[in-house]
Amino acid sequence: MRRFPSARAPDVQIRGVAIEDTFAEAFGMRGARVIITARDTRWAVEAAREMTGFATSVIACKVEAGIERELAPSETPDGRPGVSVLLFTMDSESLAKRLIERIGQTVLTCVTTACFDGLPDADERMSIGKSLRVFGDGFQGSKVINGERYWRIPVMEGEFLVQESFGKVKGVGGGNFLILAESDEAALGAAQAAVDAMRGAPGVVLPFPGGIVRSGSKVGGKRHKFMIATTNDAYAPTLRALTPSLLPNGVNAALEIVLDGLDAPSIAAAMRVGIDAACRAGVHSISAGNYGGKLGPHHFHLRKIMDEGTAA
Amino acid sequence: MSDVITLTLRAPVARRLEVEGIAPNALATLDESDIARLPVWDGPHTVPLGDVFQVRGGRSDRVRVSGDLSMIDAVGAGMTAGELQVEGSVGRYAGTRMAGGVLRVAGDAGYGAGLEMTGGLLDIAGNAGDRLGAGRLAAARGMAGGEIVVRGNAGAEIGATMRRGTVVVAGDAGPRAGLGMIAGNVIVLGRAGEDAGRFNKRGTIAVFGRVSVPSTYRFACTYCPPHIAVTVAHLRTHRRLVIADDEPTARFRRYSGDMAELGRGEILARGEEP
């Protein structure tokens, strides 16, 4: 990714950290919310972690996913503790395939769990339980409760319950901001603070490990032409002397936070909270990755986002 | 047009009357005077609705009926939408063949409430009579959709030959619950009478109190049925039924049957010991 700051922009700072006059460029995705419940939070989280494993980037994982938040028993369809997970794909058709794969391999297999749709108001629906039911080898059954069909699949511990229909919405992927810091320790501390602040933000997940990306990428490769994405050399501090660097003087490390969300306002709200938390000692500036506005329809202007937060 | 149409019984009814077809969806298109002219069956004859009820309002799909209607049959029969609130008891066949909307009865309901209903909600605050949510005698199918909630007790043969839908009884149910069930759910939060689940094909009969399981059922296991947890959460949240807090992890004994039929049905009996 590149950044395209506008020239001669006035300086904007939060607690001494410059907010660059640039924007994060995000693109449309299709998203689903899956609610996993279990006998206790431990097993709901366990299933959710498995489900969101190897789901950092659609480039190689086919899906981006993360844990949205833990749910109290009063918030789940079966009155048990739960976790909500968001999953995103680039196209509409593949989202159902990814859900079937991941629910089938990571939730069906996990003790005491059940699996429900978290987007009951979504107009677009995916038939998920109907595909998973065949694991029951003819012994499965269904129940309609309050107008929703659920499949009961017999397993060695009892039954796995999965909802038939899951909602699908037009989501947003690739919201991001960059933390440019004086040291790797300062960058990590700020990134962790940002992730902690954004944790539980409604409708948003951070699909990368711990919510943080160190391997920010650019499109394609200069030497390895077959690569879809390669290292973002403009932000790699060890290449400062070898490549047209975008790292300001005094910056020795950069980390990226990537956000996927069910809608743009949710991403903007989370970015506002995260950027504010990242503005701390040792951080030089906050920037964002974009392609000059040519690739993604969603532009999150950092200063505008932070201004709206102040106004609110 | 009014917010609510109110029908107030003019005088106690001495003999059985029938009001089939007087449903919120039908009244929603009629003025007060048109409603008053609707026929009420008195044996083989009809009398105007206005002679039996004082009618107030029109062109609304929300209807409130006051008075003791325990001698009036087929209240809400065939309704497809809207809300019908009866502030008293109703006679036989309340909500028969209803396909949608909400019928609330503040008192008791007589024989055959929700008979062959296909959709909507029938909520009875008091007790219900025999063959709740069942089919007509000798009919191939009973209830085929929707939900019935009885907050008191229910009579014999509830859910008989039902194909889909859910019947919930917060109190006790009489004998032969789920007789000849094809599928669907009968949930009894109290006790169930003798011979529950006879000739059940694929239906679920879940009993939270005592139930005597017929000998044509086979014990399978003791476990926490996940669909019961969802049902309980739904009843607690949307139907305001008071149910013990431990229900999501409550254990039930599962009996498969009726082996005299397909054997794909089940009786779920609360507790680990019979």
XYZ file of C-alpha atoms in Angstrom:
586
model
C 0.000 0.000 0.000
C 1.033 3.581 -0.558
C -0.128 6.681 1.134
C -1.054 9.822 -0.714
C -0.922 12.745 1.688
C -2.110 16.068 0.413
C 0.486 18.835 0.171
C 0.793 21.639 2.726
C -1.830 20.234 5.057
C -1.900 21.925 8.476
C -0.414 19.913 11.301
C -2.931 17.938 13.385
C -1.757 16.251 16.542
C -3.218 14.165 19.341
C -1.074 14.239 22.468
C 1.920 15.162 20.331
C 1.345 12.457 17.719
C 0.817 13.749 14.187
C -2.280 12.560 12.344
C -1.317 12.548 8.711
C -3.672 14.047 6.180
C -4.400 10.801 4.393
C -6.981 8.093 4.245
C -7.406 4.365 4.524
C -8.820 2.842 1.396
C -11.157 -0.092 1.949
C -13.171 -2.290 -0.359
C -16.471 -4.093 -0.343
C -16.737 -7.590 1.092
C -19.561 -9.917 2.083
C -19.901 -10.527 5.775
C -21.622 -12.897 8.160
C -21.948 -13.030 11.924
C -21.844 -16.464 13.525
C -22.824 -16.977 17.151
C -21.182 -19.924 18.860
C -22.525 -21.011 22.220
C -21.256 -23.665 24.573
C -21.698 -25.035 28.048
C -19.280 -22.386 29.274
C -17.277 -19.514 27.819
C -14.122 -21.594 27.624
C -15.491 -23.874 24.930
C -17.280 -21.138 23.037
C -13.998 -19.224 22.847
C -12.132 -22.392 21.916
C -14.421 -22.999 18.949
C -14.316 -19.347 17.951
C -10.512 -19.338 17.967
C -10.446 -22.414 15.780
C -12.996 -20.923 13.440
C -11.045 -17.702 13.049
C -7.681 -19.421 12.688
C -5.817 -19.032 9.385
C -8.229 -16.304 8.344
C -6.021 -13.218 8.207
C -6.260 -12.282 4.552
C -8.342 -13.380 1.595
C -5.117 -13.385 -0.440
C -4.282 -16.859 0.801
C -6.880 -17.803 3.409
C -9.989 -17.292 1.227
C -11.696 -15.665 4.192
C -10.969 -13.020 6.814
C -12.411 -13.617 10.244
C -12.136 -12.580 13.835
C -13.852 -12.684 17.189
C -16.195 -9.741 17.622
C -16.916 -10.220 21.321
C -18.045 -12.600 24.022
C -21.774 -12.826 24.673
C -23.625 -13.163 27.945
C -26.196 -15.976 28.242
C -28.971 -13.421 27.981
C -27.710 -12.447 24.518
C -27.659 -15.899 22.920
C -30.458 -17.963 21.366
C -30.031 -20.869 23.781
C -29.301 -18.951 26.962
C -25.723 -20.200 27.213
C -22.460 -18.227 27.097
C -21.357 -17.430 23.590
C -18.982 -15.706 21.230
C -19.813 -13.782 18.084
C -17.532 -14.214 15.097
C -17.458 -12.166 11.918
C -16.358 -13.682 8.619
C -15.734 -11.873 5.344
C -15.096 -12.923 1.767
C -14.566 -10.956 -1.419
C -17.523 -12.459 -3.270
C -21.028 -13.406 -2.311
C -20.940 -17.039 -3.399
C -17.886 -18.128 -1.464
C -19.098 -16.857 1.907
C -21.508 -19.774 2.316
C -18.758 -22.234 1.355
C -16.413 -20.815 3.949
C -19.095 -20.940 6.634
C -19.930 -24.538 5.836
C -16.238 -25.496 5.915
C -15.444 -23.669 9.101
C -18.575 -24.471 11.077
C -18.250 -28.084 9.989
C -14.606 -28.428 10.948
C -14.274 -26.170 13.952
C -17.659 -25.836 15.668
C -19.345 -29.149 14.941
C -16.192 -30.819 16.236
C -15.938 -28.773 19.434
C -17.580 -30.154 22.553
C -20.873 -28.735 23.831
C -21.182 -26.089 21.110
C -24.150 -24.946 19.091
C -24.089 -22.499 16.195
C -26.516 -19.703 15.302
C -26.980 -16.857 12.875
C -26.042 -13.443 14.224
C -27.653 -11.401 11.440
C -31.362 -12.268 11.696
C -32.431 -9.052 9.978
C -30.234 -9.525 6.896
C -32.317 -9.880 3.731
C -29.801 -12.078 1.941
C -29.767 -15.583 3.415
C -27.408 -18.526 3.103
C -28.478 -22.101 3.612
C -25.838 -23.494 5.969
C -27.440 -26.020 8.279
C -28.945 -27.840 5.330
C -25.443 -28.656 4.055
C -24.034 -29.581 7.439
C -26.965 -31.814 8.324
C -25.778 -34.632 6.081
C -23.040 -35.414 8.582
C -25.932 -36.962 10.481
C -26.117 -39.689 7.828
C -29.880 -39.780 7.857
C -30.183 -39.673 11.632
C -30.385 -35.878 11.669
C -33.607 -34.076 12.366
C -34.831 -30.526 12.324
C -36.933 -28.379 14.593
C -38.649 -25.092 13.858
C -38.570 -22.802 16.881
C -40.093 -19.332 16.676
C -40.081 -19.539 12.896
C -36.421 -20.555 12.555
C -35.313 -23.994 11.463
C -32.538 -25.706 13.397
C -30.791 -28.947 12.506
C -30.052 -31.535 15.147
C -27.035 -33.582 14.194
C -26.261 -36.559 16.426
C -22.680 -36.690 17.705
C -20.928 -38.899 20.233
C -21.561 -36.448 23.061
C -25.213 -35.796 22.275
C -26.366 -33.437 19.551
C -24.909 -30.533 17.615
C -27.487 -27.860 16.874
C -26.981 -25.529 13.918
C -29.326 -22.981 12.460
C -30.497 -23.535 8.900
C -30.237 -19.992 7.598
C -27.494 -17.414 8.109
C -27.633 -13.765 7.063
C -25.231 -12.111 4.663
C -24.539 -8.392 4.337
C -22.373 -6.109 2.255
C -19.455 -5.427 4.528
C -16.233 -3.467 4.307
C -12.727 -4.901 4.358
C -9.318 -3.333 4.583
C -9.940 -0.440 6.901
C -6.539 0.344 8.364
C -4.167 2.702 10.038
C -0.398 2.720 10.450
C 1.441 3.457 13.652
C 4.843 5.015 12.947
C 7.003 4.931 16.073
C 10.481 5.736 17.261
C 11.151 2.132 18.238
C 9.723 -1.322 17.747
C 8.772 -1.375 21.440
C 6.894 1.897 21.174
C 5.121 0.708 18.016
C 4.057 -2.543 19.643
C 2.916 -0.835 22.839
C 0.797 1.617 20.860
C -0.607 -1.097 18.624
C -1.537 -3.230 21.625
C -3.217 -0.250 23.251
C -5.167 0.375 20.068
C -6.268 -3.252 19.820
C -7.301 -3.327 23.470
C -9.342 -0.176 22.972
C -11.043 -1.556 19.856
C -11.753 -4.974 21.300
C -15.493 -5.541 21.435
C -16.303 -2.731 19.012
C -19.638 -3.752 17.485
C -19.576 -4.980 13.914
C -15.781 -4.962 13.578
C -13.003 -7.533 13.752
C -9.242 -7.309 13.466
C -8.351 -10.427 11.448
C -4.573 -10.448 11.895
C -2.691 -12.093 14.772
C -3.481 -10.192 17.918
C -5.106 -7.574 15.703
C -1.728 -6.290 14.484
C 0.056 -6.624 11.131
C 3.806 -6.260 10.861
C 3.972 -7.403 7.247
C 2.101 -4.600 5.593
C 2.093 -5.299 1.874
C 2.024 -3.586 -1.470
C 0.205 -4.902 -4.517
C 2.322 -7.266 -6.670
C 6.109 -7.578 -6.604
C 8.984 -5.708 -8.189
C 11.194 -8.743 -8.610
C 8.813 -11.671 -8.111
C 6.125 -10.852 -10.609
C 4.005 -13.886 -9.738
C 3.334 -12.577 -6.237
C -0.056 -11.011 -5.483
C 1.407 -8.995 -2.631
C 4.908 -8.340 -1.370
C 6.500 -6.456 1.490
C 5.657 -2.800 1.814
C 9.269 -1.686 1.328
C 8.367 1.990 1.699
C 7.571 1.312 5.368
C 10.287 -1.274 6.083
C 12.878 0.526 8.225
C 15.766 -1.742 7.201
C 15.236 -0.677 3.587
C 15.253 3.045 4.287
C 18.572 3.458 2.479
C 17.638 1.194 -0.444
C 14.116 2.233 -1.436
C 12.013 5.427 -1.629
C 11.031 5.317 2.017
C 7.908 6.893 3.444
C 9.200 6.649 6.997
C 9.820 10.064 8.548
C 13.129 10.730 10.206
C 13.257 9.258 13.679
C 10.835 6.440 12.866
C 12.326 2.980 13.301
C 9.235 0.755 13.247
C 5.739 0.738 11.754
C 2.795 -1.502 12.533
C -0.565 -1.709 10.836
C -4.023 -2.343 12.234
C -6.437 -3.806 9.706
C -10.185 -3.755 10.291
C -13.048 -5.583 8.595
C -16.565 -4.540 9.442
C -20.211 -5.109 8.732
C -20.504 -1.478 7.610
C -18.361 1.627 7.146
C -19.601 3.562 10.209
C -18.617 0.666 12.468
C -15.095 0.708 11.046
C -14.834 4.493 11.382
C -15.973 4.311 14.997
C -13.439 1.603 15.820
C -10.633 3.440 14.017
C -11.387 6.547 16.043
C -11.050 4.645 19.298
C -7.957 2.778 18.151
C -6.102 5.786 16.795
C -6.810 7.744 19.942
C -5.392 4.926 22.072
C -2.335 4.642 19.837
C -1.392 8.282 20.289
C 1.075 7.902 23.117
C 4.703 8.468 23.956
C 7.169 7.115 21.442
C 4.747 7.312 18.532
C 5.711 9.770 15.810
C 2.626 9.751 13.641
C -0.458 7.880 12.462
C -0.846 7.211 8.779
C -2.939 4.901 6.614
C -2.618 2.741 3.541
C -4.332 3.538 0.290
C -4.028 3.185 -3.455
C -4.770 6.755 -4.347
C -8.491 6.119 -4.119
C -8.502 4.030 -7.275
C -9.226 0.573 -5.875
C -11.636 0.776 -2.975
C -14.865 2.759 -2.714
C -14.595 3.300 1.050
C -12.204 6.072 2.122
C -11.592 6.613 5.820
C -9.938 10.012 6.173
C -7.989 9.951 9.402
C -8.416 13.600 10.315
C -12.102 13.592 9.477
C -12.637 10.515 11.617
C -10.814 12.054 14.553
C -12.611 15.391 14.090
C -15.979 13.650 14.200
C -14.928 11.994 17.421
C -14.060 15.334 18.913
C -17.342 16.828 17.748
C -19.261 13.949 19.230
C -60.532 3.861 10.927
C -59.839 3.205 14.611
C -56.876 1.879 16.525
C -58.827 -0.979 18.014
C -62.188 -2.530 17.258
C -63.998 -3.432 20.476
C -66.737 -6.024 20.690
C -68.593 -6.089 23.986
C -70.973 -8.929 24.741
C -74.434 -7.425 25.222
C -75.794 -10.182 27.480
C -74.739 -13.610 28.738
C -75.175 -16.245 26.053
C -77.372 -19.197 27.004
C -76.805 -21.489 24.028
C -73.849 -22.104 21.759
C -73.108 -19.552 19.046
C -70.403 -19.722 16.405
C -68.405 -16.782 15.063
C -66.109 -18.449 12.518
C -64.766 -15.945 10.011
C -64.986 -12.976 12.358
C -61.258 -12.474 12.333
C -59.081 -9.361 12.594
C -57.960 -9.621 8.986
C -61.613 -9.686 7.877
C -62.660 -6.799 10.137
C -59.728 -4.681 8.953
C -61.593 -3.915 5.731
C -65.001 -3.208 7.270
C -66.708 -0.221 8.863
C -68.503 -0.437 12.206
C -71.890 -0.911 10.575
C -70.610 -3.627 8.233
C -69.096 -5.466 11.181
C -72.383 -5.311 13.078
C -74.102 -7.003 10.111
C -71.725 -9.981 9.996
C -73.476 -13.300 10.607
C -73.187 -15.218 13.851
C -74.388 -18.792 13.662
C -77.096 -19.748 16.128
C -77.742 -23.383 15.316
C -78.820 -23.543 11.674
C -79.694 -19.831 11.601
C -77.686 -16.638 11.681
C -78.122 -13.482 13.681
C -76.277 -10.197 13.143
C -73.105 -9.766 15.145
C -74.465 -6.454 16.361
C -77.290 -8.279 18.157
C -74.777 -10.243 20.206
C -71.996 -7.708 20.616
C -71.883 -3.971 20.901
C -69.458 -2.971 18.139
C -67.157 0.029 18.422
C -64.741 1.023 15.661
C -63.820 -0.403 12.310
C -61.080 -0.865 9.714
C -58.454 -2.094 12.145
C -56.696 -5.435 12.455
C -56.588 -5.095 16.240
C -59.725 -6.414 17.900
C -60.612 -6.572 21.579
C -63.531 -8.691 22.758
C -65.031 -8.321 26.244
C -67.312 -10.671 28.093
C -67.619 -14.351 28.903
C -67.431 -16.087 25.532
C -67.326 -19.612 26.902
C -70.553 -20.402 25.008
C -69.229 -18.864 21.799
C -67.292 -21.194 19.511
C -64.687 -20.642 16.808
C -63.416 -17.327 18.106
C -60.543 -16.308 15.848
C -61.073 -19.319 13.612
C -59.378 -18.915 10.264
C -57.646 -15.672 11.130
C -54.597 -14.951 8.996
C -53.236 -11.722 10.464
C -53.772 -9.075 13.093
C -54.362 -9.336 16.800
C -57.456 -10.600 18.574
C -57.576 -10.145 22.333
C -60.365 -11.840 24.288
C -60.714 -10.520 27.800
C -62.413 -13.621 29.129
C -62.884 -17.284 28.317
C -63.792 -18.706 24.926
C -65.760 -21.762 23.837
C -64.754 -24.595 21.554
C -62.492 -24.400 18.505
C -60.868 -21.040 19.286
C -58.204 -20.327 16.679
C -59.207 -23.309 14.573
C -57.316 -23.290 11.274
C -55.763 -19.931 12.093
C -52.870 -19.247 9.745
C -51.359 -16.090 11.154
C -51.690 -13.252 13.615
C -52.033 -13.434 17.368
C -55.029 -14.661 19.353
C -54.815 -13.983 23.079
C -57.336 -15.422 25.481
C -57.284 -14.030 29.004
C -59.378 -16.888 30.395
C -59.855 -20.537 29.484
C -60.349 -22.137 26.089
C -62.631 -25.091 25.417
C -62.295 -28.207 23.327
C -60.216 -28.092 20.146
C -58.417 -24.775 20.543
C -55.919 -24.287 17.734
C -57.348 -27.263 15.891
C -55.488 -27.702 12.584
C -53.879 -24.286 12.832
C -51.087 -23.611 10.362
C -49.499 -20.410 11.658
C -49.597 -17.551 14.126
C -49.690 -17.543 17.894
C -52.505 -18.729 20.151
C -51.812 -17.626 23.714
C -54.216 -18.889 26.400
C -53.721 -17.449 29.861
C -55.965 -19.994 31.584
C -56.600 -23.653 30.911
C -57.296 -25.393 27.616
C -59.636 -28.291 26.909
C -59.082 -31.542 25.091
C -57.453 -31.887 21.664
C -55.561 -28.628 21.823
C -53.649 -28.214 18.529
C -54.936 -31.530 17.301
C -56.867 -32.456 14.167
C -60.536 -33.143 13.772
C -61.399 -36.647 14.853
C -60.234 -39.078 12.162
C -58.440 -36.280 10.279
C -55.045 -37.284 8.879
C -53.306 -34.158 10.141
C -53.636 -31.861 13.080
C -51.808 -28.649 13.680
C -49.388 -27.902 10.829
C -47.618 -24.768 12.014
C -47.600 -21.881 14.451
C -47.363 -21.870 18.205
C -49.803 -22.464 21.041
C -48.969 -21.413 24.578
C -51.236 -22.439 27.456
C -50.286 -20.893 30.765
C -52.499 -23.203 32.776
C -53.313 -26.872 32.288
C -54.526 -28.656 29.170
C -56.834 -31.597 28.575
C -56.431 -34.884 26.784
C -54.840 -35.582 23.405
C -53.061 -32.289 22.952
C -51.133 -32.156 19.697
C -52.823 -35.294 18.395
C -51.758 -35.976 14.762
C -49.907 -32.662 14.621
C -47.513 -32.273 11.688
C -45.587 -29.102 12.538
C -45.587 -26.321 15.081
C -45.232 -26.145 18.828
C -47.702 -26.655 21.656
C -46.527 -25.466 25.056
C -48.399 -26.170 28.271
C -47.019 -24.421 31.322
C -49.036 -26.613 33.688
C -50.072 -30.244 33.399
C -51.327 -32.035 30.313
C -53.991 -34.696 30.229
C -53.654 -38.239 28.921
C -52.478 -39.232 25.429
C -50.480 -36.063 24.689
C -49.099 -36.227 21.160
C -51.324 -39.105 20.139
C -50.371 -40.081 16.595
C -48.026 -37.102 16.207
C -46.408 -36.919 12.787
C -43.867 -34.256 13.780
C -43.665 -30.988 15.701
C -43.184 -30.244 19.379
C -45.291 -30.734 22.482
C -43.677 -29.113 25.491
C -45.222 -29.741 28.905
C -43.634 -27.833 31.764
C -45.684 -29.743 34.334
C -46.760 -33.384 34.316
C -48.097 -35.373 31.394
C -50.921 -37.868 31.747
C -50.870 -41.536 30.813
C -49.975 -42.808 27.370
C -48.074 -39.786 26.127
C -46.661 -40.198 22.636
C -48.640 -43.222 21.487
C -48.131 -43.786 17.731
C -45.735 -40.848 17.528
C -43.780 -40.862 14.256
C -41.208 -38.036 14.391
C -42.527 -35.658 16.990
C -40.879 -34.368 20.140
C -42.672 -34.563 23.466
C -40.660 -32.850 26.179
C -41.996 -33.120 29.712
C -40.459 -31.228 32.597
C -42.543 -32.932 35.264
C -43.480 -36.586 35.601
C -44.274 -38.610 32.538
C -45.019 -42.272 32.125
C -43.195 -43.484 29.033
C -45.041 -46.168 27.046
C -43.385 -49.549 26.725
C -43.087 -49.028 22.973
C -40.356 -46.458 23.554
C -36.669 -47.358 24.026
C -34.328 -45.502 26.362
C -31.413 -43.842 24.503
C -29.409 -41.651 26.878
C -29.412 -38.803 29.365
C -28.212 -35.520 27.857
C -28.834 -31.808 27.412
C -30.994 -31.445 24.284
C -29.806 -28.238 22.598
C -33.103 -27.550 20.883
C -34.849 -27.581 24.250
C -32.424 -24.918 25.443
C -33.373 -22.778 22.431
C -37.064 -23.428 23.042
C -36.767 -22.500 26.707
C -34.853 -19.315 25.890
C -37.536 -18.422 23.356
C -40.374 -19.084 25.807
C -38.678 -17.112 28.531
C -37.791 -14.173 26.293
C -40.726 -13.898 23.924
C -43.578 -15.572 25.828
C -42.621 -14.409 29.317
C -42.940 -17.881 30.790
C -41.236 -18.413 34.120
C -38.869 -21.352 33.756
C -36.034 -22.432 36.016
C -32.708 -20.737 35.305
C -30.817 -23.988 34.868
C -32.741 -25.038 31.761
C -29.917 -24.457 29.230
C -27.933 -27.182 30.968
C -30.855 -29.278 32.163
C -30.596 -32.998 31.470
C -33.340 -35.050 29.949
C -33.771 -38.767 29.468
C -34.300 -39.465 25.801
C -36.665 -42.245 24.791
C -37.020 -43.067 21.087
C -40.354 -44.162 19.758
C -43.024 -45.002 19.144
C -41.484 -48.257 17.940
C -44.980 -49.287 16.886
C -44.589 -46.532 14.280
C -41.423 -45.088 12.647
C -39.584 -44.850 15.932
C -38.137 -41.492 14.891
C -39.997 -39.575 17.550
C -38.885 -38.912 21.082
C -40.045 -38.361 24.613
C -37.670 -36.160 26.558
C -38.235 -36.542 30.275
C -36.586 -34.018 32.561
C -34.157 -35.425 35.114
C -31.641 -38.226 35.236
C -33.812 -40.667 37.162
C -37.283 -41.884 36.140
